[in-house]
Tab-separated table of C-alpha atoms in Angstrom:
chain	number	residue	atom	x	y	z
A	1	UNK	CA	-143.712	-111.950	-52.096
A	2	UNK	CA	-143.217	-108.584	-53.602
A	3	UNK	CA	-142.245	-107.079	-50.009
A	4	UNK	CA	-139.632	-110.023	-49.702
A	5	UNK	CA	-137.998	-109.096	-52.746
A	6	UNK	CA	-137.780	-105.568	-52.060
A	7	UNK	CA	-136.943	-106.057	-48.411
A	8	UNK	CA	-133.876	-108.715	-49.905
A	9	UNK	CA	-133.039	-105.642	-52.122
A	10	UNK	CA	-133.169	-102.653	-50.089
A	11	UNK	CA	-132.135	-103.692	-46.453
A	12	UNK	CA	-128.655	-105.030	-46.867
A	13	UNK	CA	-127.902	-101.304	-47.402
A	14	UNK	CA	-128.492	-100.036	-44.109
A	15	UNK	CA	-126.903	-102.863	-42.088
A	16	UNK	CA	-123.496	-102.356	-40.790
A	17	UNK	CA	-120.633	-105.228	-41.731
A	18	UNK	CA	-121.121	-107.345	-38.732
A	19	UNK	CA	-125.072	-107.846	-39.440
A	20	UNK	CA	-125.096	-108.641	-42.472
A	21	UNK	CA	-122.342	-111.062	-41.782
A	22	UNK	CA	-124.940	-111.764	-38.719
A	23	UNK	CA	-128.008	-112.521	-41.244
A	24	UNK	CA	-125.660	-114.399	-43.933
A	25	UNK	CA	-124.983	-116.937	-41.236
A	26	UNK	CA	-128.619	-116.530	-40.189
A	27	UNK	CA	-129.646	-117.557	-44.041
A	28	UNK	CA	-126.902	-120.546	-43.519
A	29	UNK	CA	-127.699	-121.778	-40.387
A	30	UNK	CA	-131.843	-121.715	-41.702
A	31	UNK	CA	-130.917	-123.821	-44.980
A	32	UNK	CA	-129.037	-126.652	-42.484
A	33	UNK	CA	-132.450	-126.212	-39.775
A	34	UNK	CA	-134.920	-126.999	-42.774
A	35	UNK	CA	-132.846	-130.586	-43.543
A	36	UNK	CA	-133.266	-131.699	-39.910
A	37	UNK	CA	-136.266	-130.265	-39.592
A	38	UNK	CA	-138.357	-132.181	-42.356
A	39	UNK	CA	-136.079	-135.398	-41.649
A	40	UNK	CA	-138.066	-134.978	-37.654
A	41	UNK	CA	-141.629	-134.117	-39.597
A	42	UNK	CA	-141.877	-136.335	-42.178
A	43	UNK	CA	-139.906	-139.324	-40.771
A	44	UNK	CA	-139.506	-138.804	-36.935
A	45	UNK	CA	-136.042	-139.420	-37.229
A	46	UNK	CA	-133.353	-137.541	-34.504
A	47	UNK	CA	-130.468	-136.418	-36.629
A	48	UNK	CA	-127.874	-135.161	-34.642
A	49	UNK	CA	-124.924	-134.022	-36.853
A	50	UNK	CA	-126.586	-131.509	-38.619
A	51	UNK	CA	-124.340	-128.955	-37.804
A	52	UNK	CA	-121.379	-131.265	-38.176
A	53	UNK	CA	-122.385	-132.300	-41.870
A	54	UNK	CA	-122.079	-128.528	-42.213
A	55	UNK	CA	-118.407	-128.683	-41.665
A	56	UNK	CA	-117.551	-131.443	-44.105
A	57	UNK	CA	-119.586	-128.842	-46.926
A	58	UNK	CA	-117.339	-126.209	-45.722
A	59	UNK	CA	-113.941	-127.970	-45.575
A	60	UNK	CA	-114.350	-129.283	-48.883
A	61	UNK	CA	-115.523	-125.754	-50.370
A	62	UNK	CA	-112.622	-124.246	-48.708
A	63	UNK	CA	-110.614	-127.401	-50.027
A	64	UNK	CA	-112.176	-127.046	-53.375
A	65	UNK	CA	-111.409	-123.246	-53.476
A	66	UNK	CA	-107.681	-122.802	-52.074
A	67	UNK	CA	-106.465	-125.935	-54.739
A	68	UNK	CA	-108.535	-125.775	-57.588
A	69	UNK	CA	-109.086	-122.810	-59.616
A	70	UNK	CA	-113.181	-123.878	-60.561
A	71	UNK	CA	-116.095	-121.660	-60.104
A	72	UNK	CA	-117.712	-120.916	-57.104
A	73	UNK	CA	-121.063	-122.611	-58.140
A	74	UNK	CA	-119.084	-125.631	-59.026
A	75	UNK	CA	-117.001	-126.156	-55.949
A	76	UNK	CA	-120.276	-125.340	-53.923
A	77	UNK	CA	-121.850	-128.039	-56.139
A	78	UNK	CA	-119.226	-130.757	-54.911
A	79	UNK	CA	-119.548	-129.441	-51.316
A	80	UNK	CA	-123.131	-130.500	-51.496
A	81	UNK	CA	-122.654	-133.969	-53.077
A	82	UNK	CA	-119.806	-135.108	-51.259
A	83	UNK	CA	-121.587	-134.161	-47.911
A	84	UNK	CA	-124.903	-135.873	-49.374
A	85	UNK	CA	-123.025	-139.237	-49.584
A	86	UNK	CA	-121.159	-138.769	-46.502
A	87	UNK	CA	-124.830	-138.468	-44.858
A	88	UNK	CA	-125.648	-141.675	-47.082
A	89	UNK	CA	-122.541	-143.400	-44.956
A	90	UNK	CA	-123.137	-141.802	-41.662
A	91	UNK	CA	-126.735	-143.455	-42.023
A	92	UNK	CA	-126.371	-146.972	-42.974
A	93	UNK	CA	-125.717	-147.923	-39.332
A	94	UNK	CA	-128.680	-145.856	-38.351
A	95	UNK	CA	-131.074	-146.713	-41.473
A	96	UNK	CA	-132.708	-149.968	-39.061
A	97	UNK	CA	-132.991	-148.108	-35.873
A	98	UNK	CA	-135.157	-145.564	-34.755
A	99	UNK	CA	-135.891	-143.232	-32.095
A	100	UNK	CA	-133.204	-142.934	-28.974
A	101	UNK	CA	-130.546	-144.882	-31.298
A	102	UNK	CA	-130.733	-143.169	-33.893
A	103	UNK	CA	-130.066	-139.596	-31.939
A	104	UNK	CA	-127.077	-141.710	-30.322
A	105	UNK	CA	-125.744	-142.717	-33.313
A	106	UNK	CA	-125.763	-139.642	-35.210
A	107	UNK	CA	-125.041	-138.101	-31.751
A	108	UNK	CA	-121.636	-140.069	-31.906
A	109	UNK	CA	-120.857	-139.251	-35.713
A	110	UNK	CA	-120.716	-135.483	-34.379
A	111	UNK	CA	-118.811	-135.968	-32.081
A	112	UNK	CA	-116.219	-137.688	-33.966
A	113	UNK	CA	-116.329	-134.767	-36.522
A	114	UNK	CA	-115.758	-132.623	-33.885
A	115	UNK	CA	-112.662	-134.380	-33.023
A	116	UNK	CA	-111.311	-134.127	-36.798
A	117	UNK	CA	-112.068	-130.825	-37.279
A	118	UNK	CA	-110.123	-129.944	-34.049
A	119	UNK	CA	-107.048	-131.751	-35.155
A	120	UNK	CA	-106.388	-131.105	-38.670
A	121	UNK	CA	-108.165	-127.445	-39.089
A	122	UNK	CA	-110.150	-126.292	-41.891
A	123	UNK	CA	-108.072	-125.489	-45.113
A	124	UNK	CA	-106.790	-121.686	-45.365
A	125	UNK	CA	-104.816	-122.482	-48.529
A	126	UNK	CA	-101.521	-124.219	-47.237
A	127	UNK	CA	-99.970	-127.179	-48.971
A	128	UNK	CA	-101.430	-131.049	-48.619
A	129	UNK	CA	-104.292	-132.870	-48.517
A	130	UNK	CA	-105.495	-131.033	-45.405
A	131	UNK	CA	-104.926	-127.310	-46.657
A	132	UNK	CA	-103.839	-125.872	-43.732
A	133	UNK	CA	-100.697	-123.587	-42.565
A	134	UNK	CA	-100.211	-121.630	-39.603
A	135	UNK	CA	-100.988	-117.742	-39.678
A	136	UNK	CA	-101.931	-118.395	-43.439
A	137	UNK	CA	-105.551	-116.951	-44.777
A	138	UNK	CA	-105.394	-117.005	-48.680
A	139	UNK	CA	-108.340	-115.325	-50.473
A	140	UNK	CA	-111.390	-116.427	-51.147
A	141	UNK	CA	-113.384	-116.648	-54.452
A	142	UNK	CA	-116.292	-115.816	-54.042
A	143	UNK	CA	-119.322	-115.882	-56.825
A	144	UNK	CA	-118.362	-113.135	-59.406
A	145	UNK	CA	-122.333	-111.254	-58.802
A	146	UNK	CA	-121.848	-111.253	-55.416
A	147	UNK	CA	-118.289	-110.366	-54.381
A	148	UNK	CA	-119.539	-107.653	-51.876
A	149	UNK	CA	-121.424	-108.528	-48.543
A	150	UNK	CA	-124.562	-107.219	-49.369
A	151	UNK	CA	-124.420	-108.970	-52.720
A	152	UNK	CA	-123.299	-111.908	-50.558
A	153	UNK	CA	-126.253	-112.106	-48.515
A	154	UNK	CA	-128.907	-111.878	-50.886
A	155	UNK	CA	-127.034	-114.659	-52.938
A	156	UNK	CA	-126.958	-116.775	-49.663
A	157	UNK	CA	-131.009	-116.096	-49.174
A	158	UNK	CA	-131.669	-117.119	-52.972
A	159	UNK	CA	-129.938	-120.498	-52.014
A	160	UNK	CA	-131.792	-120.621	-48.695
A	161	UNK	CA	-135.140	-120.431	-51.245
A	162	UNK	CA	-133.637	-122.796	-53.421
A	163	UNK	CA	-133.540	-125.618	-50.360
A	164	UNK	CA	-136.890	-124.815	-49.360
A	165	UNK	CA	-137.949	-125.620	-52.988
A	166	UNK	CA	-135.904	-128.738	-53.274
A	167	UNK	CA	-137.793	-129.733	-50.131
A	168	UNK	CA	-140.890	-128.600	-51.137
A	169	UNK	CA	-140.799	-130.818	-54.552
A	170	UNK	CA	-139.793	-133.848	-52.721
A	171	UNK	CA	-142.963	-133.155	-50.428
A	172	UNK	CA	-145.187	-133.337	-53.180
A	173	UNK	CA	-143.497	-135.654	-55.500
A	174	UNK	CA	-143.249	-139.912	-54.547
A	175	UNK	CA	-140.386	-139.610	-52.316
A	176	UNK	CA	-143.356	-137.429	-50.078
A	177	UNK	CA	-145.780	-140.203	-50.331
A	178	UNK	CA	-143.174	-142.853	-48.977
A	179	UNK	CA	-142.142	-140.650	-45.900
A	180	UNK	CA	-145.617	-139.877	-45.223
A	181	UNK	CA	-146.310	-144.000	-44.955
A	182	UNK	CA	-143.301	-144.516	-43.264
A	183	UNK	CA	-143.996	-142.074	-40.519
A	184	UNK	CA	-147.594	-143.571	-40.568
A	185	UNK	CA	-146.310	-147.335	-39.485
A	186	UNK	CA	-143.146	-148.553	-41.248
A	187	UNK	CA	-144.950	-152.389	-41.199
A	188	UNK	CA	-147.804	-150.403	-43.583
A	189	UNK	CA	-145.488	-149.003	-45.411
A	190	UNK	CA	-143.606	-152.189	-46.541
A	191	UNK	CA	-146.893	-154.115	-46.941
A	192	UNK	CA	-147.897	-151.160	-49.413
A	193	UNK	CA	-144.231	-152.428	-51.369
A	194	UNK	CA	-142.053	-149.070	-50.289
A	195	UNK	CA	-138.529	-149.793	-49.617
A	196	UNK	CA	-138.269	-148.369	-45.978
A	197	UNK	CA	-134.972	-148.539	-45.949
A	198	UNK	CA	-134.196	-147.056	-49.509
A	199	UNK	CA	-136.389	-144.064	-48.760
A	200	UNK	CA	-134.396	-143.048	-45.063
A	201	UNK	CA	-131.239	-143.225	-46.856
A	202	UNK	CA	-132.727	-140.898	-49.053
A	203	UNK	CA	-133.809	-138.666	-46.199
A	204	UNK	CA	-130.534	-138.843	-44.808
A	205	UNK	CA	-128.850	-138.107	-48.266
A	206	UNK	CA	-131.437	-134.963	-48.818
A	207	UNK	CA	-130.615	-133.770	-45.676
A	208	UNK	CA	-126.668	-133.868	-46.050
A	209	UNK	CA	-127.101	-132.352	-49.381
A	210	UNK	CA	-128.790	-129.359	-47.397
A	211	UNK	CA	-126.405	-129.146	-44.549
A	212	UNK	CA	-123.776	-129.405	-46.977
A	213	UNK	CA	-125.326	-126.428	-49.128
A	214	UNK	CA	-124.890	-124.852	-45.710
A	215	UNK	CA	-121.413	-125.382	-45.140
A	216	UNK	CA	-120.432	-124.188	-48.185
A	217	UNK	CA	-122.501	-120.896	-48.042
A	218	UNK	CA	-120.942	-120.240	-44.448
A	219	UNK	CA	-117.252	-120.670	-45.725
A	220	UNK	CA	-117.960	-117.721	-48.003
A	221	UNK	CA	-119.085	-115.740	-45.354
A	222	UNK	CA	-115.382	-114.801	-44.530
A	223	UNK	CA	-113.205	-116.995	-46.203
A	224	UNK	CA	-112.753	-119.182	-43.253
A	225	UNK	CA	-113.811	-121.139	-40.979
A	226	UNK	CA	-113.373	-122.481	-36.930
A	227	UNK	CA	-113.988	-125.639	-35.468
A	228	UNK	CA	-115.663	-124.296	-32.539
A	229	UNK	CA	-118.226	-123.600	-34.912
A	230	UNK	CA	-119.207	-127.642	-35.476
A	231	UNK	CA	-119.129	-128.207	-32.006
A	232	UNK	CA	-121.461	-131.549	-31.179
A	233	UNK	CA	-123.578	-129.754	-28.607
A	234	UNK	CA	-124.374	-127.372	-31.863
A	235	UNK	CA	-126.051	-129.797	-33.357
A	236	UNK	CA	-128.191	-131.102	-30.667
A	237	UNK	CA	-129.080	-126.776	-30.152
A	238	UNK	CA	-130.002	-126.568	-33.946
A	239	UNK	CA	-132.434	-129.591	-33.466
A	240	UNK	CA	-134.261	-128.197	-30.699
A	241	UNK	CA	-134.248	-124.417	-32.095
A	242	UNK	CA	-136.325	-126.487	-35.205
A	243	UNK	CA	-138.293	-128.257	-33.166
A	244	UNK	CA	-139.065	-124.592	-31.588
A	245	UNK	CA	-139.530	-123.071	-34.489
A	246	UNK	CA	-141.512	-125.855	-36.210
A	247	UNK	CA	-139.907	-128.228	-37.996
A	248	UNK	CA	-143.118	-128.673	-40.653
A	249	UNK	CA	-142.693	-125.428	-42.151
A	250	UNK	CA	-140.070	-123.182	-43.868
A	251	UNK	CA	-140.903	-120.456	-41.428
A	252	UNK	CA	-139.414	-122.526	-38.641
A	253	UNK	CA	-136.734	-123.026	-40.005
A	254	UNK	CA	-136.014	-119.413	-40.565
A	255	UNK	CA	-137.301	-118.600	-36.953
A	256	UNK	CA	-134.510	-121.414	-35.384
A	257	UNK	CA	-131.852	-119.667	-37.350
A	258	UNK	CA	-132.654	-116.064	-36.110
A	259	UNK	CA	-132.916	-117.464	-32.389
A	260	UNK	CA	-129.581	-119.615	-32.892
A	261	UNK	CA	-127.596	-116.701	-34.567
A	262	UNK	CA	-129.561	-112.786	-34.441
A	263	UNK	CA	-130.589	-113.218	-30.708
A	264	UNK	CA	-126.677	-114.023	-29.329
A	265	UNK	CA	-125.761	-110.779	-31.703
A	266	UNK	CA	-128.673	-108.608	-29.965
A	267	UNK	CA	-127.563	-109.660	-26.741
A	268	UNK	CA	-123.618	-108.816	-27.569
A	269	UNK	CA	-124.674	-105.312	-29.095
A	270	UNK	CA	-126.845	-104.465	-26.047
A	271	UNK	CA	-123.728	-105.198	-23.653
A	272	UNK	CA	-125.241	-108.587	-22.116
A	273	UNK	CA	-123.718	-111.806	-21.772
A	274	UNK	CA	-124.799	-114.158	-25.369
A	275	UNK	CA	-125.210	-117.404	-23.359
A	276	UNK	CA	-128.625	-115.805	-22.083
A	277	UNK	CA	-129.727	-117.095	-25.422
A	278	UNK	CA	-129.473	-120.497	-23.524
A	279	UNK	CA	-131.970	-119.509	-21.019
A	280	UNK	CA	-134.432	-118.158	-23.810
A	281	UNK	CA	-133.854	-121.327	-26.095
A	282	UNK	CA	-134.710	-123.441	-22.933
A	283	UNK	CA	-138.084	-122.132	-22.319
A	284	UNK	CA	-139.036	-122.023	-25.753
A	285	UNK	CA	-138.381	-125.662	-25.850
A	286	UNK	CA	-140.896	-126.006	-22.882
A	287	UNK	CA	-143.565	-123.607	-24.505
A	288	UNK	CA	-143.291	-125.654	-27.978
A	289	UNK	CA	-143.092	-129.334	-26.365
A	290	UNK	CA	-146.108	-128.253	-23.984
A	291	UNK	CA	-148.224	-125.758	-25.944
A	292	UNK	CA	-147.445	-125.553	-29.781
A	293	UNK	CA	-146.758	-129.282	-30.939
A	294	UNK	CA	-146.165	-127.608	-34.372
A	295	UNK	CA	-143.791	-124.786	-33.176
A	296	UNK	CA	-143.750	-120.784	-33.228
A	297	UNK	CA	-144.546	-121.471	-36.928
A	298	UNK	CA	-147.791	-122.884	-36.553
A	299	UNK	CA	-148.981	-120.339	-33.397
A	300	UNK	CA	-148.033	-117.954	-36.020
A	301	UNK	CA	-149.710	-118.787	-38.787
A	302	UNK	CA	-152.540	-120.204	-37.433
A	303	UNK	CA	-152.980	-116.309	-35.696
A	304	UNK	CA	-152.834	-115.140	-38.896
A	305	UNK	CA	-155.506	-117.700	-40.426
A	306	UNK	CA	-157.626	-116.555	-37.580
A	307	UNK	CA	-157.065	-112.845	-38.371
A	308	UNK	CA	-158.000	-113.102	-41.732
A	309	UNK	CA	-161.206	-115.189	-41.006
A	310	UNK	CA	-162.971	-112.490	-38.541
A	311	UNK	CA	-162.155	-110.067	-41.387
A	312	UNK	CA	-164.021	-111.513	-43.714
């Protein structure tokens, strides 16, 4: 913990601009992993519009920002809960159906965000309900303790923690209990008197909250955002980089993030072509679907469980 805290502290000072804009989406991209992620271990439910609920947080913190003059916290706030219920929405369709239909149906929701974002923009501080003018980029406000990059990033990864905590309580609190039975047999479950569908919807809803944490996070990152970013096929990438990184831990969520955003930036700075990521991502699918049911996470941690018994 203590060598987390320093490393938070110290590195940001020897990165250049583009990595630590590099690691801030990194911390993002993590925060918006860990909601699919525990929606796949705890439920077995196929979101795909992860990455899409991230652009609804970010069009309504860059909404929020350009018209209203509110506080960063608060507009991030409102980024979260209006992408929460939007998840809430998106689900009630879904909330009955399971397995291929569900990934179809939240396939299709993507898809159809994808669409909106590529017509009406993302806000840059024109007039409107839609925000947006052409050749226009108004400032953004960003937190007052972290106006700077490197204050920037270490705010993002203090939000990152504050997801995996959120998370984390839900785990171990009655909401935890109900997902577990679900997973278990849903039949069980309502014999036992849980509300099935009650408890997905709040899945769904925790999960928007987080990719809508996400958004938000990544609009600060430069004040703007591109629809290319929300791309459908993104989502369906960040689901299988948390699958490969294990979707029942934090540490796979953090390890699907670095392979979906630090591995394309290595591969720019050492003069190769970033779509070899694709290649990479593809065999790591294999190696976790084949060989590590619980991801890179659990090979990794259960090497270092091993390690520390032969050393006692």
């Amino acid at each position: 913990m203590l060598c987390g805290l320093v490393a938070l502290v110290v590195v940001p000072m020897f990165l250049g601009g583009q990595w630590v804009q590099i690691l801030t989406s990194t911390a993002c991209f993590a925060l918006a992993a860990a909601g699919v992620g525990f929606m796949y271990s705890r439920l077995g439910m196929v979101s795909l519009a992860q990455v899409g609920l991230m652009g609804v947080g970010g069009w309504v913190m860059l909404r929020m920002n350009h018209g209203f003059n509110l506080p960063f916290e608060l507009n991030l706030a409102v980024a979260a809960t209006v992408t929460m219920v939007f998840g809430w929405v998106m689900a009630l369709p879904a909330l009955r159906m399971r397995g291929l239909y569900l990934a179809l149906i939240t396939l299709m929701a993507a898809s159809g965000l994808e669409i909106v974002f590529s017509t009406f923009r993302f806000p840059n501080g024109g007039e409107g309900f839609w925000g947006v003018m052409p050749s226009l980029i108004a400032p953004f406000r960003r937190p007052w303790l972290a106006t700077g990059n490197e204050a920037y990033l270490r705010y993002t990864v203090v939000m990152l923690l504050v997801g995996f905590l959120l998370i984390e309580a839900h785990r171990r609190t009655a909401p935890g209990r109900a997902w577990a039975m679900i997973r278990r047999s849903e039949a069980a479950a309502m014999a036992s008197g849980v509300n099935v569908v009650y408890y997905k919807a709040w899945a769904f809803g925790l999960s928007g909250l987080l990719a809508g944490m996400a958004g938000g996070l990544l609009a600060g990152t430069l004040g703007l955002l591109d629809p290319a970013t929300f791309r459908a096929s993104e989502s369906i990438m960040l689901f299988a980089l948390a699958v490969v990184g294990g979707a029942r831990h934090w540490l796979g969520a953090v390890l699907a993030a670095v392979l979906y955003r630090v591995l394309p930036g290595l591969f720019n700075n050492w003069g190769l072509d970033a779509d070899l990521a694709l290649v990479i991502f593809g065999a790591a699918l294999l190696h976790a679907l084949m060989t590590a049911p619980d991801g890179l996470a659990g090979q990794l941690l259960g090497l270092a469980r091993r390690k520390e018994g032969s050393a006692t």
